[in-house]
Amino acid sequence: MVCSENYVAKANSGTGGVGYEKMIVTSDLMQGIDSNKVIPIIRQEGTQDVPTFLKTKLFINFSRSDDLEFAFDELVRTIHGAPLYVKPPVGNNPFQAVEEVAAEKTSDPIKDLVAYVVRDYEGGASYTLYRDLIADFGISRILLDVLIQDVQTMGLIKTDNDGDLYLTSKGKHYAVEHRLIMGG
């Protein structure tokens, strides 16, 4: 909607074709409150008025001749949903309960690794491929190697020359004790 001074006056008074247009747009805005179908474009000298029913919408200012290129770029970006600046993600909740934060940080990587190997074993594989583990486990390769070494030292797994992981008898007992198997 191009909001000239004359258009704003007619829309606010509800007269003529502009009044009819106001009724249609108001209905559409009420159905989809976050609708971006209507973009108010300011085309006035010295003011930035929009009709009352569009006051809550963000507008694009085409009033200044020296800013037309910027305004046009902003209009095209708005239509295509491609903003110049992207909002950063919302940060951590400072009011999160201590128990929730503690639960997030007490993940047991040993249990997670054994669970991964058990999943492959239960699925019919006799071993877990090291390269699959690197791709799927979600930690750095160095941390993964240290973790594998720790779990191997505990006797829960063994590895071959390629680094592939095999579940040991002790690892199977660990899986049962920690309910890492179906029906466990």
Tab-separated table of N, CA, C and O in Angstrom, residues 75-181:
chain	number	residue	atom	x	y	z
A	75	LEU	N	12.446	-3.314	0.201
A	75	LEU	CA	11.158	-3.829	-0.255
A	75	LEU	C	11.318	-5.213	-0.885
A	75	LEU	O	10.582	-6.146	-0.548
A	76	VAL	N	12.284	-5.364	-1.773
A	76	VAL	CA	12.510	-6.652	-2.433
A	76	VAL	C	12.912	-7.708	-1.407
A	76	VAL	O	12.421	-8.844	-1.438
A	77	ARG	N	13.772	-7.349	-0.466
A	77	ARG	CA	14.176	-8.299	0.582
A	77	ARG	C	12.981	-8.701	1.454
A	77	ARG	O	12.847	-9.855	1.846
A	78	THR	N	12.102	-7.754	1.755
A	78	THR	CA	10.912	-8.053	2.559
A	78	THR	C	9.986	-9.010	1.817
A	78	THR	O	9.493	-9.980	2.387
A	79	ILE	N	9.770	-8.752	0.544
A	79	ILE	CA	8.902	-9.617	-0.264
A	79	ILE	C	9.454	-11.037	-0.329
A	79	ILE	O	8.718	-12.012	-0.211
A	80	HIS	N	10.764	-11.163	-0.476
A	80	HIS	CA	11.392	-12.485	-0.613
A	80	HIS	C	11.790	-13.118	0.715
A	80	HIS	O	12.316	-14.229	0.743
A	81	GLY	N	11.554	-12.418	1.817
A	81	GLY	CA	11.900	-12.975	3.129
A	81	GLY	C	13.401	-13.158	3.296
A	81	GLY	O	13.856	-14.137	3.893
A	82	ALA	N	14.182	-12.229	2.740
A	82	ALA	CA	15.641	-12.306	2.808
A	82	ALA	C	16.181	-11.035	3.465
A	82	ALA	O	16.680	-10.137	2.791
A	83	PRO	N	16.102	-10.936	4.798
A	83	PRO	CA	16.538	-9.704	5.466
A	83	PRO	C	18.034	-9.467	5.311
A	83	PRO	O	18.811	-10.407	5.146
A	84	LEU	N	18.407	-8.200	5.349
A	84	LEU	CA	19.818	-7.822	5.263
A	84	LEU	C	20.571	-8.312	6.498
A	84	LEU	O	21.687	-8.793	6.412
A	85	TYR	N	19.926	-8.222	7.650
A	85	TYR	CA	20.512	-8.675	8.905
A	85	TYR	C	19.631	-9.775	9.485
A	85	TYR	O	18.417	-9.643	9.530
A	86	VAL	N	20.251	-10.848	9.936
A	86	VAL	CA	19.513	-11.968	10.521
A	86	VAL	C	19.619	-11.879	12.037
A	86	VAL	O	20.703	-11.630	12.575
A	87	LYS	N	18.481	-12.074	12.713
A	87	LYS	CA	18.486	-12.045	14.168
A	87	LYS	C	19.330	-13.185	14.710
A	87	LYS	O	19.242	-14.315	14.212
A	88	PRO	N	20.148	-12.944	15.720
A	88	PRO	CA	20.907	-14.042	16.317
A	88	PRO	C	19.963	-14.952	17.096
A	88	PRO	O	18.873	-14.540	17.487
A	89	PRO	N	20.371	-16.194	17.324
A	89	PRO	CA	19.506	-17.092	18.093
A	89	PRO	C	19.342	-16.595	19.533
A	89	PRO	O	20.207	-15.882	20.048
A	90	VAL	N	18.244	-16.977	20.138
A	90	VAL	CA	17.977	-16.600	21.522
A	90	VAL	C	18.992	-17.293	22.422
A	90	VAL	O	19.309	-18.469	22.232
A	91	GLY	N	19.518	-16.577	23.394
A	91	GLY	CA	20.518	-17.133	24.308
A	91	GLY	C	19.918	-18.095	25.315
A	91	GLY	O	18.729	-18.412	25.284
A	92	ASN	N	20.754	-18.557	26.216
A	92	ASN	CA	20.307	-19.480	27.260
A	92	ASN	C	19.321	-18.801	28.190
A	92	ASN	O	19.396	-17.602	28.439
A	93	ASN	N	18.409	-19.575	28.725
A	93	ASN	CA	17.408	-19.078	29.660
A	93	ASN	C	18.066	-18.877	31.024
A	93	ASN	O	18.488	-19.839	31.662
A	94	PRO	N	18.164	-17.629	31.502
A	94	PRO	CA	18.801	-17.394	32.800
A	94	PRO	C	17.941	-17.868	33.972
A	94	PRO	O	18.410	-17.943	35.089
A	95	PHE	N	16.690	-18.221	33.705
A	95	PHE	CA	15.785	-18.633	34.764
A	95	PHE	C	15.523	-20.133	34.755
A	95	PHE	O	14.600	-20.613	35.383
A	96	GLN	N	16.348	-20.880	34.020
A	96	GLN	CA	16.186	-22.334	33.955
A	96	GLN	C	16.522	-22.946	35.313
A	96	GLN	O	17.477	-22.535	35.974
A	97	ALA	N	15.716	-23.922	35.712
A	97	ALA	CA	15.927	-24.566	37.011
A	97	ALA	C	17.289	-25.239	37.060
A	97	ALA	O	17.768	-25.782	36.068
A	98	VAL	N	17.925	-25.198	38.214
A	98	VAL	CA	19.257	-25.779	38.398
A	98	VAL	C	19.253	-27.262	38.050
A	98	VAL	O	20.187	-27.764	37.441
A	99	GLU	N	18.190	-27.967	38.404
A	99	GLU	CA	18.123	-29.401	38.119
A	99	GLU	C	18.175	-29.668	36.618
A	99	GLU	O	18.811	-30.602	36.168
A	100	GLU	N	17.496	-28.813	35.819
A	100	GLU	CA	17.488	-28.985	34.371
A	100	GLU	C	18.887	-28.771	33.803
A	100	GLU	O	19.328	-29.520	32.935
A	101	VAL	N	19.582	-27.741	34.270
A	101	VAL	CA	20.937	-27.474	33.792
A	101	VAL	C	21.853	-28.628	34.167
A	101	VAL	O	22.655	-29.092	33.356
A	102	ALA	N	21.739	-29.123	35.378
A	102	ALA	CA	22.577	-30.229	35.824
A	102	ALA	C	22.307	-31.475	34.995
A	102	ALA	O	23.223	-32.201	34.630
A	103	ALA	N	21.047	-31.737	34.672
A	103	ALA	CA	20.701	-32.920	33.880
A	103	ALA	C	21.319	-32.832	32.489
A	103	ALA	O	21.761	-33.835	31.936
A	104	GLU	N	21.364	-31.616	31.920
A	104	GLU	CA	21.954	-31.445	30.603
A	104	GLU	C	23.456	-31.702	30.621
A	104	GLU	O	24.025	-32.176	29.659
A	105	LYS	N	24.119	-31.396	31.715
A	105	LYS	CA	25.575	-31.476	31.770
A	105	LYS	C	26.086	-32.774	32.381
A	105	LYS	O	27.272	-32.935	32.546
A	106	THR	N	25.231	-33.701	32.727
A	106	THR	CA	25.693	-34.942	33.342
A	106	THR	C	25.580	-36.115	32.383
A	106	THR	O	25.420	-37.243	32.802
A	107	SER	N	25.648	-35.843	31.091
A	107	SER	CA	25.639	-36.913	30.108
A	107	SER	C	26.855	-37.809	30.354
A	107	SER	O	27.933	-37.339	30.683
A	108	ASP	N	26.669	-39.105	30.219
A	108	ASP	CA	27.741	-40.069	30.452
A	108	ASP	C	28.283	-40.537	29.108
A	108	ASP	O	27.674	-41.376	28.445
A	109	PRO	N	29.424	-39.994	28.653
A	109	PRO	CA	29.950	-40.353	27.339
A	109	PRO	C	30.318	-41.834	27.227
A	109	PRO	O	30.206	-42.419	26.161
A	110	ILE	N	30.743	-42.454	28.321
A	110	ILE	CA	31.066	-43.885	28.296
A	110	ILE	C	29.807	-44.690	27.995
A	110	ILE	O	29.783	-45.561	27.122
A	111	LYS	N	28.745	-44.347	28.704
A	111	LYS	CA	27.469	-45.025	28.487
A	111	LYS	C	26.972	-44.781	27.054
A	111	LYS	O	26.466	-45.693	26.402
A	112	ASP	N	27.130	-43.549	26.557
A	112	ASP	CA	26.703	-43.226	25.196
A	112	ASP	C	27.474	-44.039	24.157
A	112	ASP	O	26.892	-44.547	23.202
A	113	LEU	N	28.781	-44.179	24.356
A	113	LEU	CA	29.597	-44.939	23.413
A	113	LEU	C	29.223	-46.416	23.430
A	113	LEU	O	29.041	-47.038	22.382
A	114	VAL	N	29.090	-46.976	24.611
A	114	VAL	CA	28.716	-48.394	24.709
A	114	VAL	C	27.327	-48.591	24.108
A	114	VAL	O	27.088	-49.579	23.394
A	115	ALA	N	26.411	-47.676	24.348
A	115	ALA	CA	25.063	-47.773	23.777
A	115	ALA	C	25.121	-47.781	22.252
A	115	ALA	O	24.385	-48.521	21.601
A	116	TYR	N	26.015	-47.004	21.670
A	116	TYR	CA	26.176	-46.960	20.212
A	116	TYR	C	26.658	-48.309	19.691
A	116	TYR	O	26.127	-48.837	18.722
A	117	VAL	N	27.658	-48.868	20.358
A	117	VAL	CA	28.202	-50.180	19.942
A	117	VAL	C	27.145	-51.263	20.133
A	117	VAL	O	26.978	-52.153	19.288
A	118	VAL	N	26.417	-51.199	21.242
A	118	VAL	CA	25.358	-52.181	21.517
A	118	VAL	C	24.279	-52.092	20.442
A	118	VAL	O	23.775	-53.122	19.981
A	119	ARG	N	23.924	-50.884	20.040
A	119	ARG	CA	22.914	-50.719	18.999
A	119	ARG	C	23.321	-51.435	17.713
A	119	ARG	O	22.533	-52.146	17.091
A	120	ASP	N	24.570	-51.277	17.306
A	120	ASP	CA	25.056	-51.981	16.120
A	120	ASP	C	25.028	-53.496	16.332
A	120	ASP	O	24.623	-54.252	15.453
A	121	TYR	N	25.465	-53.938	17.514
A	121	TYR	CA	25.521	-55.378	17.825
A	121	TYR	C	24.111	-55.968	17.807
A	121	TYR	O	23.869	-57.019	17.220
A	122	GLU	N	23.178	-55.281	18.442
A	122	GLU	CA	21.784	-55.746	18.478
A	122	GLU	C	21.178	-55.741	17.073
A	122	GLU	O	20.277	-56.520	16.784
A	123	GLY	N	21.679	-54.871	16.211
A	123	GLY	CA	21.195	-54.791	14.836
A	123	GLY	C	21.777	-55.846	13.924
A	123	GLY	O	21.473	-55.890	12.739
A	124	GLY	N	22.636	-56.700	14.456
A	124	GLY	CA	23.179	-57.805	13.669
A	124	GLY	C	24.628	-57.651	13.244
A	124	GLY	O	25.207	-58.576	12.681
A	125	ALA	N	25.230	-56.495	13.494
A	125	ALA	CA	26.643	-56.307	13.132
A	125	ALA	C	27.529	-56.876	14.236
A	125	ALA	O	27.192	-56.782	15.418
A	126	SER	N	28.641	-57.458	13.853
A	126	SER	CA	29.541	-58.002	14.868
A	126	SER	C	30.489	-56.927	15.406
A	126	SER	O	31.136	-57.129	16.422
A	127	TYR	N	30.560	-55.791	14.705
A	127	TYR	CA	31.414	-54.693	15.155
A	127	TYR	C	30.847	-53.367	14.685
A	127	TYR	O	29.969	-53.311	13.839
A	128	THR	N	31.384	-52.284	15.251
A	128	THR	CA	30.999	-50.920	14.872
A	128	THR	C	32.147	-50.303	14.105
A	128	THR	O	33.289	-50.316	14.581
A	129	LEU	N	31.836	-49.775	12.935
A	129	LEU	CA	32.877	-49.146	12.127
A	129	LEU	C	33.324	-47.827	12.759
A	129	LEU	O	32.499	-46.990	13.129
A	130	TYR	N	34.620	-47.665	12.882
A	130	TYR	CA	35.185	-46.450	13.459
A	130	TYR	C	34.761	-45.221	12.646
A	130	TYR	O	34.390	-44.198	13.206
A	131	ARG	N	34.784	-45.318	11.310
A	131	ARG	CA	34.440	-44.159	10.470
A	131	ARG	C	32.976	-43.741	10.659
A	131	ARG	O	32.652	-42.571	10.598
A	132	ASP	N	32.080	-44.723	10.907
A	132	ASP	CA	30.677	-44.378	11.188
A	132	ASP	C	30.568	-43.662	12.527
A	132	ASP	O	29.783	-42.728	12.687
A	133	LEU	N	31.348	-44.119	13.478
A	133	LEU	CA	31.343	-43.526	14.810
A	133	LEU	C	31.793	-42.074	14.748
A	133	LEU	O	31.190	-41.196	15.373
A	134	ILE	N	32.824	-41.803	13.961
A	134	ILE	CA	33.321	-40.430	13.798
A	134	ILE	C	32.217	-39.543	13.221
A	134	ILE	O	31.977	-38.436	13.697
A	135	ALA	N	31.522	-40.059	12.214
A	135	ALA	CA	30.485	-39.269	11.548
A	135	ALA	C	29.264	-39.054	12.438
A	135	ALA	O	28.647	-37.997	12.399
A	136	ASP	N	28.907	-40.032	13.255
A	136	ASP	CA	27.640	-39.993	13.992
A	136	ASP	C	27.744	-39.543	15.445
A	136	ASP	O	26.749	-39.099	16.012
A	137	PHE	N	28.895	-39.662	16.075
A	137	PHE	CA	28.940	-39.486	17.524
A	137	PHE	C	28.885	-38.031	17.970
A	137	PHE	O	28.453	-37.735	19.066
A	138	GLY	N	29.313	-37.094	17.114
A	138	GLY	CA	29.120	-35.680	17.415
A	138	GLY	C	30.143	-35.051	18.344
A	138	GLY	O	29.829	-34.055	18.991
A	139	ILE	N	31.338	-35.615	18.462
A	139	ILE	CA	32.404	-34.969	19.228
A	139	ILE	C	33.664	-34.977	18.374
A	139	ILE	O	33.727	-35.661	17.350
A	140	SER	N	34.685	-34.251	18.793
A	140	SER	CA	35.915	-34.196	18.013
A	140	SER	C	36.563	-35.579	17.961
A	140	SER	O	36.362	-36.417	18.845
A	141	ARG	N	37.323	-35.805	16.931
A	141	ARG	CA	37.967	-37.111	16.747
A	141	ARG	C	38.942	-37.399	17.886
A	141	ARG	O	39.041	-38.532	18.361
A	142	ILE	N	39.642	-36.391	18.364
A	142	ILE	CA	40.590	-36.592	19.465
A	142	ILE	C	39.846	-37.011	20.731
A	142	ILE	O	40.243	-37.977	21.403
A	143	LEU	N	38.757	-36.302	21.054
A	143	LEU	CA	37.974	-36.688	22.230
A	143	LEU	C	37.397	-38.094	22.069
A	143	LEU	O	37.365	-38.873	23.027
A	144	LEU	N	36.970	-38.418	20.856
A	144	LEU	CA	36.433	-39.754	20.596
A	144	LEU	C	37.510	-40.812	20.812
A	144	LEU	O	37.261	-41.842	21.441
A	145	ASP	N	38.735	-40.551	20.322
A	145	ASP	CA	39.827	-41.516	20.500
A	145	ASP	C	40.155	-41.727	21.975
A	145	ASP	O	40.374	-42.852	22.426
A	146	VAL	N	40.159	-40.645	22.751
A	146	VAL	CA	40.418	-40.748	24.192
A	146	VAL	C	39.307	-41.545	24.867
A	146	VAL	O	39.569	-42.410	25.715
A	147	LEU	N	38.070	-41.258	24.480
A	147	LEU	CA	36.919	-41.967	25.044
A	147	LEU	C	36.989	-43.462	24.718
A	147	LEU	O	36.783	-44.308	25.594
A	148	ILE	N	37.297	-43.792	23.473
A	148	ILE	CA	37.416	-45.205	23.080
A	148	ILE	C	38.508	-45.886	23.897
A	148	ILE	O	38.329	-47.008	24.383
A	149	GLN	N	39.623	-45.194	24.064
A	149	GLN	CA	40.726	-45.754	24.856
A	149	GLN	C	40.280	-46.012	26.300
A	149	GLN	O	40.582	-47.063	26.875
A	150	ASP	N	39.534	-45.079	26.897
A	150	ASP	CA	39.042	-45.257	28.267
A	150	ASP	C	38.089	-46.447	28.364
A	150	ASP	O	38.177	-47.250	29.291
A	151	VAL	N	37.171	-46.546	27.411
A	151	VAL	CA	36.195	-47.646	27.426
A	151	VAL	C	36.896	-48.982	27.174
A	151	VAL	O	36.548	-50.005	27.764
A	152	GLN	N	37.924	-48.947	26.355
A	152	GLN	CA	38.708	-50.163	26.099
A	152	GLN	C	39.477	-50.564	27.360
A	152	GLN	O	39.540	-51.746	27.709
A	153	THR	N	40.044	-49.602	28.072
A	153	THR	CA	40.759	-49.869	29.322
A	153	THR	C	39.822	-50.478	30.365
A	153	THR	O	40.220	-51.338	31.155
A	154	MET	N	38.559	-50.066	30.337
A	154	MET	CA	37.567	-50.627	31.254
A	154	MET	C	37.180	-52.055	30.864
A	154	MET	O	36.516	-52.754	31.620
A	155	GLY	N	37.594	-52.478	29.662
A	155	GLY	CA	37.311	-53.837	29.204
A	155	GLY	C	35.933	-54.005	28.594
A	155	GLY	O	35.472	-55.132	28.404
A	156	LEU	N	35.262	-52.900	28.252
A	156	LEU	CA	33.911	-52.983	27.706
A	156	LEU	C	33.894	-53.207	26.196
A	156	LEU	O	32.930	-53.744	25.652
A	157	ILE	N	34.969	-52.781	25.530
A	157	ILE	CA	35.107	-52.997	24.090
A	157	ILE	C	36.543	-53.382	23.790
A	157	ILE	O	37.437	-53.226	24.640
A	158	LYS	N	36.754	-53.888	22.569
A	158	LYS	CA	38.104	-54.063	22.044
A	158	LYS	C	38.100	-53.515	20.631
A	158	LYS	O	37.036	-53.340	20.034
A	159	THR	N	39.265	-53.182	20.114
A	159	THR	CA	39.360	-52.617	18.771
A	159	THR	C	40.297	-53.457	17.921
A	159	THR	O	41.180	-54.159	18.447
A	160	ASP	N	40.124	-53.374	16.606
A	160	ASP	CA	41.046	-54.048	15.689
A	160	ASP	C	42.012	-53.024	15.110
A	160	ASP	O	42.025	-51.857	15.523
A	161	ASN	N	42.820	-53.417	14.142
A	161	ASN	CA	43.832	-52.529	13.552
A	161	ASN	C	43.221	-51.327	12.833
A	161	ASN	O	43.861	-50.285	12.704
A	162	ASP	N	41.984	-51.460	12.345
A	162	ASP	CA	41.317	-50.347	11.665
A	162	ASP	C	40.619	-49.405	12.637
A	162	ASP	O	40.056	-48.392	12.232
A	163	GLY	N	40.593	-49.766	13.929
A	163	GLY	CA	39.926	-48.959	14.926
A	163	GLY	C	38.462	-49.321	15.113
A	163	GLY	O	37.750	-48.672	15.882
A	164	ASP	N	37.990	-50.355	14.393
A	164	ASP	CA	36.602	-50.781	14.543
A	164	ASP	C	36.403	-51.367	15.929
A	164	ASP	O	37.303	-51.972	16.513
A	165	LEU	N	35.223	-51.212	16.492
A	165	LEU	CA	34.946	-51.560	17.884
A	165	LEU	C	34.127	-52.847	17.994
A	165	LEU	O	33.140	-53.011	17.269
A	166	TYR	N	34.540	-53.700	18.921
A	166	TYR	CA	33.849	-54.960	19.208
A	166	TYR	C	33.392	-54.936	20.664
A	166	TYR	O	34.144	-54.528	21.550
A	167	LEU	N	32.187	-55.404	20.906
A	167	LEU	CA	31.642	-55.477	22.252
A	167	LEU	C	32.211	-56.712	22.945
A	167	LEU	O	32.179	-57.809	22.402
A	168	THR	N	32.761	-56.543	24.140
A	168	THR	CA	33.302	-57.674	24.893
A	168	THR	C	32.214	-58.276	25.782
A	168	THR	O	31.125	-57.714	25.920
A	169	SER	N	32.523	-59.389	26.398
A	169	SER	CA	31.585	-60.018	27.330
A	169	SER	C	31.281	-59.059	28.483
A	169	SER	O	30.133	-58.907	28.895
A	170	LYS	N	32.313	-58.387	28.976
A	170	LYS	CA	32.117	-57.415	30.045
A	170	LYS	C	31.241	-56.253	29.559
A	170	LYS	O	30.402	-55.734	30.313
A	171	GLY	N	31.405	-55.859	28.304
A	171	GLY	CA	30.589	-54.805	27.714
A	171	GLY	C	29.128	-55.213	27.627
A	171	GLY	O	28.224	-54.392	27.826
A	172	LYS	N	28.881	-56.489	27.329
A	172	LYS	CA	27.502	-56.991	27.279
A	172	LYS	C	26.871	-56.934	28.666
A	172	LYS	O	25.701	-56.552	28.809
A	173	HIS	N	27.634	-57.297	29.700
A	173	HIS	CA	27.137	-57.206	31.071
A	173	HIS	C	26.838	-55.742	31.441
A	173	HIS	O	25.829	-55.449	32.078
A	174	TYR	N	27.727	-54.854	31.034
A	174	TYR	CA	27.525	-53.415	31.277
A	174	TYR	C	26.227	-52.957	30.611
A	174	TYR	O	25.444	-52.218	31.200
A	175	ALA	N	25.995	-53.412	29.369
A	175	ALA	CA	24.785	-53.034	28.630
A	175	ALA	C	23.527	-53.499	29.364
A	175	ALA	O	22.535	-52.768	29.441
A	176	VAL	N	23.559	-54.697	29.926
A	176	VAL	CA	22.403	-55.209	30.664
A	176	VAL	C	22.210	-54.408	31.949
A	176	VAL	O	21.089	-53.984	32.269
A	177	GLU	N	23.294	-54.183	32.688
A	177	GLU	CA	23.209	-53.453	33.954
A	177	GLU	C	22.709	-52.019	33.765
A	177	GLU	O	22.009	-51.481	34.624
A	178	HIS	N	23.068	-51.399	32.647
A	178	HIS	CA	22.693	-50.012	32.410
A	178	HIS	C	21.496	-49.873	31.465
A	178	HIS	O	21.211	-48.779	30.973
A	179	ARG	N	20.815	-50.978	31.254
A	179	ARG	CA	19.584	-51.011	30.454
A	179	ARG	C	19.779	-50.391	29.079
A	179	ARG	O	18.977	-49.561	28.629
A	180	LEU	N	20.814	-50.812	28.391
A	180	LEU	CA	21.102	-50.303	27.053
A	180	LEU	C	20.559	-51.216	25.960
A	180	LEU	O	20.773	-50.967	24.792
A	181	ILE	N	19.866	-52.279	26.365
A	181	ILE	CA	19.326	-53.232	25.386
A	181	ILE	C	17.822	-53.191	25.430
A	181	ILE	O	17.218	-52.782	26.417
